[in-house]
CSV table of C-alpha atoms and ligand atoms in Angstrom, one decimal:
chain,number,residue,atom,x,y,z
X,1,MET,CA,-11.0,49.7,2.7
X,2,GLU,CA,-8.5,52.2,3.8
X,3,VAL,CA,-9.7,52.1,7.4
X,4,LEU,CA,-9.7,48.4,7.3
X,5,TYR,CA,-6.1,48.3,5.9
X,6,PHE,CA,-5.0,50.6,8.5
X,7,CYS,CA,-6.5,48.6,11.1
X,8,ASN,CA,-5.0,45.4,9.8
X,9,ALA,CA,-1.6,47.0,9.7
X,10,LYS,CA,-1.9,48.2,13.2
X,11,ILE,CA,-3.0,44.8,14.3
X,12,LYS,CA,-0.1,43.2,12.4
X,13,ALA,CA,2.3,45.6,14.0
X,14,PHE,CA,0.9,45.1,17.4
X,15,LYS,CA,1.0,41.4,16.9
X,16,LYS,CA,4.6,41.6,15.8
X,17,PHE,CA,5.6,43.6,18.7
X,18,ASN,CA,3.7,41.6,21.1
X,19,ARG,CA,5.0,38.3,19.7
X,20,ASN,CA,8.6,39.6,20.0
X,21,SER,CA,8.2,40.6,23.6
X,22,ARG,CA,6.4,37.4,24.3
X,23,CYS,CA,9.1,35.5,22.6
X,24,THR,CA,11.8,36.5,25.1
X,25,ILE,CA,9.5,35.6,28.0
X,26,PHE,CA,8.5,32.4,26.2
X,27,ASP,CA,12.2,31.5,25.7
X,28,THR,CA,13.0,31.7,29.4
X,29,ARG,CA,9.8,30.0,30.3
X,30,MET,CA,10.6,27.3,27.7
X,31,ARG,CA,13.9,26.7,29.3
X,32,SER,CA,12.5,26.4,32.8
X,33,ILE,CA,9.7,24.1,31.5
X,34,ASN,CA,12.3,21.9,29.8
X,35,LEU,CA,14.3,21.7,33.0
X,36,PHE,CA,11.2,20.9,34.9
X,37,LYS,CA,10.3,18.3,32.4
X,38,LYS,CA,13.7,16.7,32.7
X,39,ILE,CA,13.4,16.6,36.5
X,40,PHE,CA,9.9,15.2,36.3
X,41,VAL,CA,11.0,12.4,33.9
X,42,MET,CA,14.0,11.6,36.1
X,43,ALA,CA,11.7,11.5,39.2
X,44,ILE,CA,9.3,9.2,37.5
X,45,LEU,CA,12.1,6.9,36.4
X,46,LEU,CA,13.5,6.9,39.9
X,47,CYS,CA,10.1,6.2,41.4
X,48,THR,CA,9.5,3.3,39.0
X,49,PHE,CA,12.9,1.9,39.9
X,50,LEU,CA,12.3,2.2,43.6
X,51,SER,CA,8.8,0.7,43.4
X,52,LEU,CA,10.1,-2.2,41.5
X,53,LEU,CA,12.7,-2.7,44.1
X,54,PHE,CA,10.4,-2.5,47.1
X,55,TRP,CA,7.2,-3.9,45.6
X,56,SER,CA,9.2,-7.0,44.7
X,57,ASP,CA,9.5,-7.5,48.4
X,58,LEU,CA,5.7,-7.4,48.8
X,59,GLY,CA,5.0,-9.8,45.9
X,60,ILE,CA,2.9,-7.3,44.0
X,61,LEU,CA,4.5,-8.1,40.7
X,62,ASN,CA,3.8,-11.5,39.2
X,63,PHE,CA,7.3,-12.7,38.8
X,64,THR,CA,8.0,-12.1,42.4
X,65,SER,CA,4.8,-13.8,43.6
X,66,LEU,CA,6.0,-16.8,41.7
X,67,ALA,CA,9.2,-16.5,43.7
X,68,VAL,CA,7.2,-16.5,46.9
X,69,LYS,CA,6.4,-20.2,46.4
X,70,THR,CA,10.1,-21.1,46.2
X,71,ILE,CA,11.0,-19.3,49.4
X,72,PRO,CA,11.8,-22.0,52.0
X,73,VAL,CA,9.4,-21.9,55.0
X,74,LYS,CA,10.3,-23.8,58.0
X,75,ASN,CA,7.0,-25.0,59.3
X,76,LYS,CA,6.8,-27.5,62.0
X,77,LEU,CA,3.9,-29.7,62.9
X,78,CYS,CA,3.9,-29.6,66.7
X,79,TYR,CA,1.0,-31.8,67.7
X,80,VAL,CA,-2.3,-33.1,66.2
X,81,SER,CA,-5.2,-34.4,68.3
X,82,MET,CA,-8.1,-35.9,66.4
X,83,ASN,CA,-10.0,-36.9,69.6
X,84,ASP,CA,-12.9,-34.9,70.9
X,85,GLU,CA,-12.3,-35.1,74.7
X,86,ARG,CA,-15.2,-32.9,75.6
X,87,ILE,CA,-17.8,-34.6,77.7
X,88,GLN,CA,-21.5,-34.2,76.8
X,89,MET,CA,-20.6,-32.8,73.4
X,90,ASN,CA,-22.4,-34.0,70.3
X,91,ASN,CA,-19.7,-35.4,68.1
X,92,LYS,CA,-22.0,-37.2,65.6
X,93,THR,CA,-20.3,-37.4,62.3
X,94,ASP,CA,-23.4,-36.2,60.4
X,95,LEU,CA,-22.4,-32.7,61.2
X,96,LYS,CA,-19.8,-31.2,58.9
X,97,MET,CA,-16.5,-30.5,60.8
X,98,ILE,CA,-15.5,-26.8,61.0
X,99,TYR,CA,-11.8,-26.2,60.7
X,100,TYR,CA,-11.2,-23.0,62.6
X,101,ILE,CA,-7.9,-21.5,61.5
X,102,THR,CA,-6.2,-19.2,64.0
X,103,PRO,CA,-2.9,-17.4,63.2
X,104,THR,CA,-1.3,-16.3,66.4
X,105,TYR,CA,2.0,-14.8,67.6
X,106,PRO,CA,3.8,-14.5,71.0
X,107,ARG,CA,2.9,-11.3,72.9
X,108,PRO,CA,1.7,-10.6,76.4
X,109,GLU,CA,-2.0,-10.9,75.3
X,110,GLN,CA,-1.5,-14.2,73.5
X,111,ILE,CA,-2.5,-16.7,76.2
X,112,PRO,CA,-5.5,-14.7,77.6
X,113,GLU,CA,-6.8,-14.2,74.0
X,114,LEU,CA,-6.5,-17.9,73.2
X,115,THR,CA,-8.0,-18.9,76.5
X,116,ARG,CA,-11.0,-16.7,75.8
X,117,LEU,CA,-11.4,-18.0,72.3
X,118,SER,CA,-11.1,-21.6,73.5
X,119,HIS,CA,-14.0,-21.0,75.9
X,120,THR,CA,-16.1,-20.0,72.9
X,121,LEU,CA,-15.0,-22.9,70.7
X,122,MET,CA,-15.6,-25.4,73.5
X,123,HIS,CA,-19.3,-24.9,73.0
X,124,VAL,CA,-19.2,-25.8,69.3
X,125,PRO,CA,-19.8,-29.4,68.3
X,126,ARG,CA,-17.6,-30.9,65.6
X,127,ILE,CA,-14.9,-28.3,65.4
X,128,HIS,CA,-11.2,-28.8,64.8
X,129,TRP,CA,-8.9,-25.9,65.9
X,130,VAL,CA,-5.9,-25.3,63.7
X,131,ILE,CA,-3.5,-22.9,65.4
X,132,ALA,CA,-0.5,-21.7,63.5
X,133,ASP,CA,2.0,-19.8,65.8
X,134,ASP,CA,4.4,-17.3,64.4
X,135,GLN,CA,7.6,-18.7,65.9
X,136,PRO,CA,10.2,-21.3,65.0
X,137,THR,CA,9.5,-23.5,68.0
X,138,CYS,CA,6.4,-25.2,69.4
X,139,SER,CA,5.1,-23.1,72.2
X,140,GLU,CA,4.4,-25.1,75.4
X,141,VAL,CA,1.9,-22.6,76.7
X,142,VAL,CA,-0.1,-22.5,73.4
X,143,LYS,CA,-0.2,-26.3,73.5
X,144,ASN,CA,-1.5,-26.2,77.1
X,145,VAL,CA,-4.5,-24.0,76.1
X,146,LEU,CA,-5.3,-26.4,73.2
X,147,ARG,CA,-5.0,-29.5,75.5
X,148,LYS,CA,-7.2,-28.0,78.2
X,149,SER,CA,-10.0,-27.2,75.7
X,150,GLY,CA,-10.5,-30.9,74.9
X,151,ILE,CA,-11.2,-29.7,71.3
X,152,PRO,CA,-9.5,-31.7,68.4
X,153,PHE,CA,-6.6,-29.6,67.3
X,154,THR,CA,-3.6,-29.1,65.1
X,155,HIS,CA,-0.7,-27.1,66.4
X,156,ILE,CA,1.8,-25.7,63.9
X,157,ALA,CA,4.9,-23.5,64.4
X,158,SER,CA,4.9,-21.4,61.2
X,159,PRO,CA,7.5,-18.6,61.4
X,160,LYS,CA,7.5,-15.9,58.7
X,161,PRO,CA,9.9,-16.6,55.9
X,162,PHE,CA,13.2,-14.9,56.7
X,163,HIS,CA,13.1,-12.9,53.4
X,164,TYR,CA,9.8,-11.1,54.5
X,165,ARG,CA,10.6,-10.1,58.0
X,166,SER,CA,11.1,-6.5,57.2
X,167,ASN,CA,8.9,-3.8,55.5
X,168,ASN,CA,5.2,-3.8,55.5
X,169,PHE,CA,4.9,-7.5,56.0
X,170,PRO,CA,1.4,-8.8,56.4
X,171,ARG,CA,1.0,-10.7,59.6
X,172,GLY,CA,-0.7,-14.1,59.6
X,173,VAL,CA,-0.2,-15.0,56.0
X,174,ALA,CA,2.6,-17.5,56.6
X,175,ASN,CA,0.5,-19.0,59.4
X,176,ARG,CA,-2.7,-19.3,57.2
X,177,ARG,CA,-0.7,-20.7,54.4
X,178,ALA,CA,0.8,-23.4,56.7
X,179,ALA,CA,-2.7,-24.2,58.0
X,180,LEU,CA,-4.1,-24.4,54.4
X,181,ASP,CA,-1.3,-26.8,53.6
X,182,TRP,CA,-2.1,-29.1,56.5
X,183,ILE,CA,-5.8,-29.0,55.5
X,184,ARG,CA,-5.0,-29.9,51.9
X,185,HIS,CA,-3.0,-32.9,52.9
X,186,ASN,CA,-5.2,-34.2,55.7
X,187,VAL,CA,-8.8,-33.1,55.2
X,188,ARG,CA,-11.3,-34.0,52.4
X,189,GLU,CA,-14.5,-32.4,53.6
X,190,GLY,CA,-15.7,-29.8,56.1
X,191,ILE,CA,-15.9,-26.0,56.5
X,192,LEU,CA,-12.9,-23.7,56.6
X,193,TYR,CA,-13.0,-20.5,58.6
X,194,PHE,CA,-10.3,-17.9,59.4
X,195,GLY,CA,-10.8,-16.6,62.9
X,196,ASP,CA,-8.2,-14.5,64.6
X,197,ASP,CA,-7.3,-15.0,68.2
X,198,ASP,CA,-8.8,-11.6,69.2
X,199,ASN,CA,-12.1,-12.0,67.4
X,200,THR,CA,-15.4,-12.4,69.2
X,201,ILE,CA,-17.8,-14.8,67.6
X,202,ASP,CA,-21.5,-15.7,68.3
X,203,LEU,CA,-22.2,-19.4,68.6
X,204,GLU,CA,-25.1,-19.0,66.1
X,205,LEU,CA,-22.6,-18.3,63.3
X,206,PHE,CA,-21.0,-21.7,63.6
X,207,GLU,CA,-24.3,-23.5,62.9
X,208,GLU,CA,-25.0,-21.2,60.0
X,209,MET,CA,-21.5,-21.5,58.4
X,210,ARG,CA,-21.7,-25.3,58.7
X,211,LEU,CA,-24.2,-25.3,55.8
X,212,THR,CA,-21.8,-23.5,53.4
X,213,LYS,CA,-21.9,-25.0,50.0
X,214,LYS,CA,-19.2,-23.0,48.3
X,215,VAL,CA,-18.4,-19.7,50.0
X,216,SER,CA,-20.7,-18.0,52.6
X,217,MET,CA,-20.4,-14.4,53.7
X,218,PHE,CA,-21.6,-12.3,56.7
X,219,PRO,CA,-21.1,-8.9,58.4
X,220,VAL,CA,-18.1,-8.3,60.6
X,221,GLY,CA,-18.5,-5.6,63.3
X,222,LEU,CA,-15.9,-3.2,64.7
X,223,ILE,CA,-13.9,-2.9,61.6
X,224,GLY,CA,-12.6,0.0,59.4
X,225,GLY,CA,-14.1,3.4,59.2
X,226,TYR,CA,-17.8,2.3,58.9
X,227,GLY,CA,-18.1,0.2,62.1
X,228,VAL,CA,-19.0,-2.8,60.0
X,229,SER,CA,-17.9,-4.5,56.8
X,230,SER,CA,-20.5,-6.6,54.9
X,231,PRO,CA,-21.8,-7.7,51.6
X,232,ILE,CA,-25.0,-5.8,50.6
X,233,ILE,CA,-27.8,-8.2,49.9
X,234,LYS,CA,-30.7,-7.7,47.4
X,235,ASP,CA,-33.3,-10.5,46.8
X,236,GLY,CA,-31.1,-13.0,48.7
X,237,LYS,CA,-28.0,-12.3,46.5
X,238,VAL,CA,-24.9,-10.1,46.9
X,239,ALA,CA,-25.5,-6.8,45.2
X,240,GLY,CA,-22.4,-5.0,46.4
X,241,PHE,CA,-20.1,-4.5,49.4
X,242,PHE,CA,-20.0,-2.1,52.3
X,243,ASP,CA,-16.4,-1.7,53.5
X,244,SER,CA,-14.6,1.5,54.3
X,245,TRP,CA,-11.5,0.4,52.3
X,246,PRO,CA,-12.5,-0.8,48.8
X,247,GLY,CA,-8.8,-0.9,47.8
X,248,SER,CA,-9.8,-2.0,44.2
X,249,ARG,CA,-10.7,-5.4,45.6
X,250,THR,CA,-13.2,-7.7,43.9
X,251,PHE,CA,-14.3,-8.9,47.3
X,252,PRO,CA,-13.7,-6.1,49.8
X,253,VAL,CA,-14.4,-8.3,52.9
X,254,ASP,CA,-12.7,-9.0,56.2
X,255,MET,CA,-10.9,-12.3,56.9
X,256,ALA,CA,-13.5,-13.1,59.5
X,257,GLY,CA,-16.4,-12.4,57.1
X,258,PHE,CA,-16.5,-15.6,55.1
X,259,ALA,CA,-16.4,-19.4,55.3
X,260,VAL,CA,-15.4,-21.9,52.6
X,261,ASN,CA,-16.5,-25.4,51.9
X,262,ILE,CA,-13.3,-27.4,51.8
X,263,GLU,CA,-14.5,-29.4,48.8
X,264,TYR,CA,-14.5,-26.1,47.0
X,265,LEU,CA,-10.9,-25.4,47.9
X,266,THR,CA,-9.2,-25.7,44.6
X,267,SER,CA,-5.5,-26.6,44.1
X,268,THR,CA,-5.0,-23.0,42.9
X,269,ALA,CA,-6.2,-21.5,46.2
X,270,SER,CA,-3.5,-19.4,47.7
X,271,MET,CA,-3.0,-16.4,49.9
X,272,PRO,CA,-0.4,-13.8,48.8
X,273,TYR,CA,2.0,-11.8,51.0
X,274,ILE,CA,0.2,-8.5,50.1
X,275,ALA,CA,-1.0,-6.5,53.1
X,276,GLY,CA,-4.7,-5.6,52.7
X,277,HIS,CA,-5.3,-8.0,49.8
X,278,GLU,CA,-5.1,-11.4,51.5
X,279,GLU,CA,-8.8,-12.0,51.7
X,280,ASP,CA,-9.6,-10.8,48.2
X,281,LYS,CA,-6.7,-12.6,46.4
X,282,PHE,CA,-7.6,-15.8,48.3
X,283,LEU,CA,-11.3,-15.6,47.2
X,284,VAL,CA,-10.3,-14.7,43.7
X,285,SER,CA,-7.9,-17.7,43.6
X,286,LEU,CA,-10.8,-19.9,44.4
X,287,GLY,CA,-12.5,-18.8,41.2
X,288,LEU,CA,-15.4,-17.4,43.2
X,289,LYS,CA,-18.1,-15.5,41.3
X,290,ILE,CA,-20.2,-12.9,43.1
X,291,GLU,CA,-23.4,-14.8,42.3
X,292,ASP,CA,-22.1,-17.9,44.1
X,293,ILE,CA,-21.8,-16.2,47.4
X,294,GLU,CA,-24.2,-17.5,50.1
X,295,PRO,CA,-25.3,-14.7,52.4
X,296,LEU,CA,-25.7,-15.7,56.1
X,297,ALA,CA,-26.8,-13.9,59.3
X,298,ASP,CA,-30.3,-13.3,58.0
X,299,ASN,CA,-29.3,-11.9,54.6
X,300,CYS,CA,-26.5,-10.0,56.2
X,301,THR,CA,-28.7,-8.0,58.6
X,302,LYS,CA,-27.1,-9.3,61.8
X,303,ILE,CA,-23.6,-9.0,63.2
X,304,LEU,CA,-22.4,-12.3,64.7
X,305,VAL,CA,-18.7,-11.7,64.6
X,306,TRP,CA,-16.5,-8.7,65.7
X,307,HIS,CA,-13.0,-7.6,65.2
X,308,THR,CA,-12.4,-7.0,68.9
X,309,ARG,CA,-8.9,-6.0,69.9
X,310,THR,CA,-7.1,-6.0,73.2
X,311,VAL,CA,-5.2,-2.8,73.9
X,312,LYS,CA,-1.5,-3.5,73.4
X,313,PHE,CA,0.3,-4.1,76.7
X,314,LYS,CA,3.9,-3.0,76.8
X,315,LYS,CA,5.8,-5.9,78.2
X,316,PRO,CA,7.8,-4.8,81.2
X,317,THR,CA,11.3,-6.0,82.1
X,318,LEU,CA,11.8,-6.7,85.8
X,319,LYS,CA,15.2,-6.8,87.4
X,320,ILE,CA,15.0,-10.0,89.5
X,321,LYS,CA,17.7,-12.5,90.2
X,322,LEU,CA,15.5,-15.6,90.0
X,323,ASP,CA,18.2,-18.0,90.9
X,324,LYS,CA,18.8,-16.1,94.1
X,325,ILE,CA,15.2,-16.6,95.3
X,326,THR,CA,15.8,-19.9,96.9
X,327,GLY,CA,14.3,-19.6,100.4
X,328,GLU,CA,11.1,-21.2,101.5
X,329,THR,CA,9.4,-17.9,102.2
X,330,TYR,CA,9.5,-16.8,98.6
X,331,LYS,CA,9.2,-20.1,96.8
X,332,ASN,CA,5.6,-19.6,95.7
X,333,PHE,CA,6.4,-16.1,94.7
X,334,ALA,CA,9.4,-17.2,92.6
X,335,ASP,CA,7.1,-19.7,90.8
X,336,LEU,CA,4.6,-17.0,90.1
X,337,ILE,CA,7.3,-14.9,88.5
X,338,LYS,CA,8.5,-17.8,86.4
X,339,GLU,CA,4.9,-18.4,85.2
X,340,THR,CA,4.5,-14.7,84.4
X,341,SER,CA,7.6,-14.9,82.3
X,342,LYS,CA,6.6,-18.2,80.7
X,343,LEU,CA,3.3,-16.8,79.6
X,344,GLY,CA,5.1,-13.8,78.1
X,345,MET,CA,3.7,-11.1,80.2
X,346,ALA,CA,7.0,-9.8,81.6
X,347,THR,CA,10.7,-10.3,80.9
X,348,ILE,CA,12.8,-11.2,83.9
X,349,ASP,CA,16.4,-10.0,83.7
X,350,SER,CA,19.0,-10.3,86.5
X,351,THR,CA,20.9,-7.3,85.4
X,352,SER,CA,18.5,-4.6,84.1
X,353,GLY,CA,14.9,-3.4,84.2
X,354,THR,CA,12.5,-2.0,86.7
X,355,LYS,CA,13.4,-2.8,90.3
X,356,PRO,CA,10.2,-4.3,91.7
X,357,LEU,CA,9.0,-3.6,95.3
X,358,ILE,CA,7.3,-5.9,97.7
X,359,THR,CA,4.8,-4.3,100.1
X,360,TYR,CA,4.0,-5.7,103.6
X,361,ASP,CA,1.4,-3.2,104.7
X,362,ARG,CA,0.3,0.2,103.5
X,363,LYS,CA,3.5,1.8,104.7
X,364,THR,CA,6.4,-0.6,104.2
X,365,TYR,CA,7.9,-1.2,100.8
X,366,GLU,CA,10.9,-3.3,100.2
X,367,SER,CA,13.0,-3.7,97.1
X,368,LEU,CA,13.0,-7.2,95.9
X,369,THR,CA,16.8,-7.0,95.6
X,370,ASP,CA,17.1,-6.1,99.3
X,371,ILE,CA,15.3,-9.1,100.7
X,372,LEU,CA,17.3,-11.7,98.9
I,1,NAG,C1,-17.2,-39.0,70.6
I,1,NAG,O1,-17.6,-39.0,72.0
I,1,NAG,C2,-17.5,-40.2,72.6
I,1,NAG,C3,-18.1,-40.1,74.0
I,1,NAG,O2,-17.7,-38.9,74.6
I,1,NAG,C4,-16.0,-40.6,72.6
I,1,NAG,O3,-15.8,-41.9,73.2
I,1,NAG,C5,-15.5,-40.7,71.2
I,1,NAG,O4,-14.1,-40.9,71.2
I,1,NAG,C6,-15.8,-39.4,70.4
I,1,NAG,N1,-15.4,-39.5,69.0
I,1,NAG,C7,-14.6,-38.7,68.4
I,1,NAG,C8,-14.4,-39.0,66.9
I,1,NAG,O5,-14.0,-37.8,68.9
I,2,NAG,C1,-33.2,-13.7,52.3
I,2,NAG,O1,-33.8,-13.0,51.3
I,2,NAG,C2,-34.5,-13.9,50.3
I,2,NAG,C3,-35.0,-13.1,49.2
I,2,NAG,O2,-35.7,-12.0,49.6
I,2,NAG,C4,-35.6,-14.7,51.1
I,2,NAG,O3,-36.2,-15.6,50.2
I,2,NAG,C5,-35.0,-15.4,52.2
I,2,NAG,O4,-36.0,-16.1,53.0
I,2,NAG,C6,-34.2,-14.5,53.1
I,2,NAG,N1,-33.5,-15.3,54.1
I,2,NAG,C7,-33.5,-15.1,55.4
I,2,NAG,C8,-32.8,-16.0,56.3
I,2,NAG,O5,-34.1,-14.2,55.9
């Protein structure tokens, strides 16, 4: 008993001592923890405030996505051609029409990309090309590509709403919305497909997607970190998705990875201005269920569309006084320069830019400004 008492007293004393010394340390710690807490709370509050401020621009919050609908967009219907002018092309109406929606924007690669795509689409029977160009005016050069293809088309000028020009603004949404709007008002049946101007698409895929009842899906190559994005098929049904950026999406798929039957396009169907979530939110807005998805491309075992991309070309500015090139000798050359500028592959400026040279043989170079 005595020993035990002694021990207890010692422990008590030790505890007391220890507690005291700890208390002073604890006090200073407490103070710095409190300060830290305050800073932390302030930081959280500040972050919340800032996110509310900026996210509202991206339409992540519900009240702002409602506001999106009221933002005035100045779309312009440039030209509609319902005639299939292609010779030897089956235009029998028993085939469902495919509405191929292409958002595009002016850049040096625009016309070559559209030309290449037009050469694919020209092989597809019963197709209507809806091109929505991201600029306020109707582009003459874009219309020329459409005209030359002989494909029925709709040409829309659909500039981004002014409000959304800055920040992380998703490209192509205003265009796709404008195209969807045109389809809603003018089309009752057919198949809808979103194909960018830089995608490569196998002709086989068109005949497969034509049979879409609600929403069909298929793999897209050259995308994300996995090389391919695709639904995973088990017993002919979608069992999951393979996409390097799940992003908490119900349908983690690429824009080029699905087709929709227009009869299934509900009035609630819409695409938000949220980068990375355009496809998913659109599919969700259709009320799509995973079990409704129709897998194509041999149960998603084949890649029939790719996300090819042209390397960006920096548009040069050339210092050329075009109005000074009036002589017969350089008439054709002046026309070529005008065409280059018209197709958006170079800017011609009379006062600044690279001074271009003309060569006559391997040795003689002459500045364009000298010869005028
Ligand atoms: C179908 O093709 C024929 C022959 O080329 C043409 O006369 C007709 O206008 C076309 N129909 C449509 C709807 O484009
Ligand atoms: C896809 O898979 C289902 C179930 O295994 C099978 O019945 C069907 O024939 C397959 N389709 C194709 C095009 O291979």
